[in-house]
Amino acid sequence: MAGPDGIFEIFEERAAASASVAQVHRAKLKSSDGDGVWVAVKIQKPDVGKQVDWDLGTFGIVMWLYENILFDMPVYFVVDFISDHLRRELDFELEAKNAMQTAKLVANEPRLADRVYIPKVYPEYSTKKVMTAEWIDGVRLSDRRGIMHLMGEEDTDLDLSPTTSRTPPAPPFPSPLKGGVASIMYTMVELFSAQIFSWGWVHCDPHPGNIIIRPHPARPKYPQLVLIDHGLYVRLSDDFRRQYATLWKALLTVDVNVIKSTASEWGIGTPDLFASATLLRPMSFSSQDYPEAAKFAADLEKMDQYEKGVMMKQRLKNFLTDTDKMPKELLFIGRNMRIVQGNNQTFGSPVNRIRITGYWASRSLAREPQPSLPARIREYVDYFIFLTMTFAIDIAFYFTKFKAWVRTKLGLQSEGFEDVLERSMREFAKANFGLEIGDNAFLG
């Protein structure tokens, strides 16, 4: 790659953004006609590789202490898997390839191709420590105030202190866009659900700073979601992807036998806790389906505080019975889903995340090649049964929205659907493990 003077007509020395690993500069590529393209140049910070090695070394020591001294729980087995993936974030050539792979997958999915955009990467101007990609103007999802203004919606949670302006700053393009915040959240949940259940190619850092909303270039009155920062991905095997989709379908249709068999196959000893952790909402089984949980609850009622603490710790230890069986990809999938949940929660839970995610799980199974016509027909029948049974989730979602609307009109504090789920998970954690979890712990 040539030196910067031979590539860029303009290079802004002041960083447009900066993080722990790299900083981003805005620049303009040279062009023979003088109409060069504006790009984002991501430059890795000096000695960051050494710092990452120190950080990951410390992480390994902490996990060893947790397992062998502090809590006697199996956690060290994740260290190598997590460390290997985090180190890949330092290879910007790999990040460029990840971005191009994601762009192809998005382009081939009709439900997302027009609503999602991956910035063009310039491999010829990229190295392992420098990446050049298309510059995107828009509003980051982390800017709640800017997003609400862009979509023409009132930010009822905005803190209007004496030092806060009541007029949001104007974005660099006309607003409002059509569809509301709900359209953005719907696209976001669909995108990451498609990655997990259809593509087996999962962006593991979907925090709101990595999502930009802009007017659609071809339809300026509609929003388009732009996904950036493609350094951290995990690839899912086809077998695991089908298993995970089957699990999600079973969770929403309460197929206890499938949930229990999947948990057992993955070395997990408490299927009820596993189901709750996967859905990010409390899930309980009947005493007939899972008598162990009923016995635990009954025994807990008879114990003093010390005995309860011992019992809860043992139950937590029983969660993972065989670390060799557990798919380590679950760690990054869980992170992805928690952050997606937090993004939806930040904007008042405008969409039913669980319903959308479940739809993509069932849809992916219905589209899997079947060995025979009867098997394919059976899969489609199961798919329509799934859609019918998830109607109850929609009822709960819209009831929560209606209740929140009424409370807002009365000037009372209201909760979105994700807020209700978070509160339920805090209560669930306290009842099952004696853990006090703070507010917004599930925002990712």
mmCIF file of N, CA, C and O in Angstrom, residues 294-304 307-308 311 431:
data_model
loop_
_atom_site.group_PDB
_atom_site.id
_atom_site.type_symbol
_atom_site.label_atom_id
_atom_site.label_comp_id
_atom_site.label_asym_id
_atom_site.label_seq_id
_atom_site.Cartn_x
_atom_site.Cartn_y
_atom_site.Cartn_z
ATOM 1 N N ALA A 294 -39.456 -28.375 41.189
ATOM 2 C CA ALA A 294 -40.512 -28.273 42.198
ATOM 3 C C ALA A 294 -39.983 -28.681 43.573
ATOM 4 O O ALA A 294 -40.295 -28.051 44.598
ATOM 5 N N LYS A 295 -39.167 -29.722 43.603
ATOM 6 C CA LYS A 295 -38.584 -30.172 44.873
ATOM 7 C C LYS A 295 -37.643 -29.102 45.431
ATOM 8 O O LYS A 295 -37.632 -28.848 46.641
ATOM 9 N N PHE A 296 -36.860 -28.473 44.564
ATOM 10 C CA PHE A 296 -35.956 -27.415 45.003
ATOM 11 C C PHE A 296 -36.741 -26.280 45.657
ATOM 12 O O PHE A 296 -36.376 -25.786 46.734
ATOM 13 N N ALA A 297 -37.837 -25.862 45.005
ATOM 14 C CA ALA A 297 -38.645 -24.761 45.541
ATOM 15 C C ALA A 297 -39.265 -25.139 46.878
ATOM 16 O O ALA A 297 -39.308 -24.321 47.813
ATOM 17 N N ALA A 298 -39.738 -26.385 46.993
ATOM 18 C CA ALA A 298 -40.356 -26.820 48.239
ATOM 19 C C ALA A 298 -39.327 -26.905 49.366
ATOM 20 O O ALA A 298 -39.589 -26.478 50.502
ATOM 21 N N ASP A 299 -38.149 -27.460 49.068
ATOM 22 C CA ASP A 299 -37.101 -27.563 50.092
ATOM 23 C C ASP A 299 -36.631 -26.187 50.550
ATOM 24 O O ASP A 299 -36.312 -25.983 51.728
ATOM 25 N N LEU A 300 -36.585 -25.245 49.609
ATOM 26 C CA LEU A 300 -36.096 -23.906 49.925
ATOM 27 C C LEU A 300 -36.964 -23.220 50.968
ATOM 28 O O LEU A 300 -36.479 -22.458 51.812
ATOM 29 N N GLU A 301 -38.272 -23.503 50.919
ATOM 30 C CA GLU A 301 -39.202 -22.874 51.854
ATOM 31 C C GLU A 301 -38.936 -23.290 53.295
ATOM 32 O O GLU A 301 -39.256 -22.552 54.228
ATOM 33 N N LYS A 302 -38.326 -24.461 53.498
ATOM 34 C CA LYS A 302 -38.133 -24.993 54.854
ATOM 35 C C LYS A 302 -36.775 -24.623 55.445
ATOM 36 O O LYS A 302 -36.490 -24.965 56.597
ATOM 37 N N MET A 303 -35.922 -23.951 54.670
ATOM 38 C CA MET A 303 -34.540 -23.716 55.089
ATOM 39 C C MET A 303 -34.341 -22.330 55.694
ATOM 40 O O MET A 303 -35.079 -21.394 55.374
ATOM 41 N N ASP A 304 -33.314 -22.221 56.554
ATOM 42 C CA ASP A 304 -32.918 -20.907 57.029
ATOM 43 C C ASP A 304 -32.023 -20.246 55.987
ATOM 44 O O ASP A 304 -31.714 -20.844 54.945
ATOM 45 N N GLU A 307 -28.746 -22.185 54.998
ATOM 46 C CA GLU A 307 -29.044 -23.383 54.208
ATOM 47 C C GLU A 307 -29.488 -23.021 52.791
ATOM 48 O O GLU A 307 -29.137 -23.696 51.818
ATOM 49 N N LYS A 308 -30.253 -21.942 52.699
ATOM 50 C CA LYS A 308 -30.665 -21.485 51.381
ATOM 51 C C LYS A 308 -29.459 -21.092 50.537
ATOM 52 O O LYS A 308 -29.389 -21.396 49.345
ATOM 53 N N MET A 311 -27.712 -24.225 49.313
ATOM 54 C CA MET A 311 -28.517 -24.892 48.287
ATOM 55 C C MET A 311 -28.468 -24.140 46.960
ATOM 56 O O MET A 311 -28.338 -24.737 45.881
ATOM 57 N N ALA A 431 -34.525 -15.452 43.624
ATOM 58 C CA ALA A 431 -35.226 -16.627 44.139
ATOM 59 C C ALA A 431 -34.422 -17.908 43.957
ATOM 60 O O ALA A 431 -34.457 -18.805 44.798
#
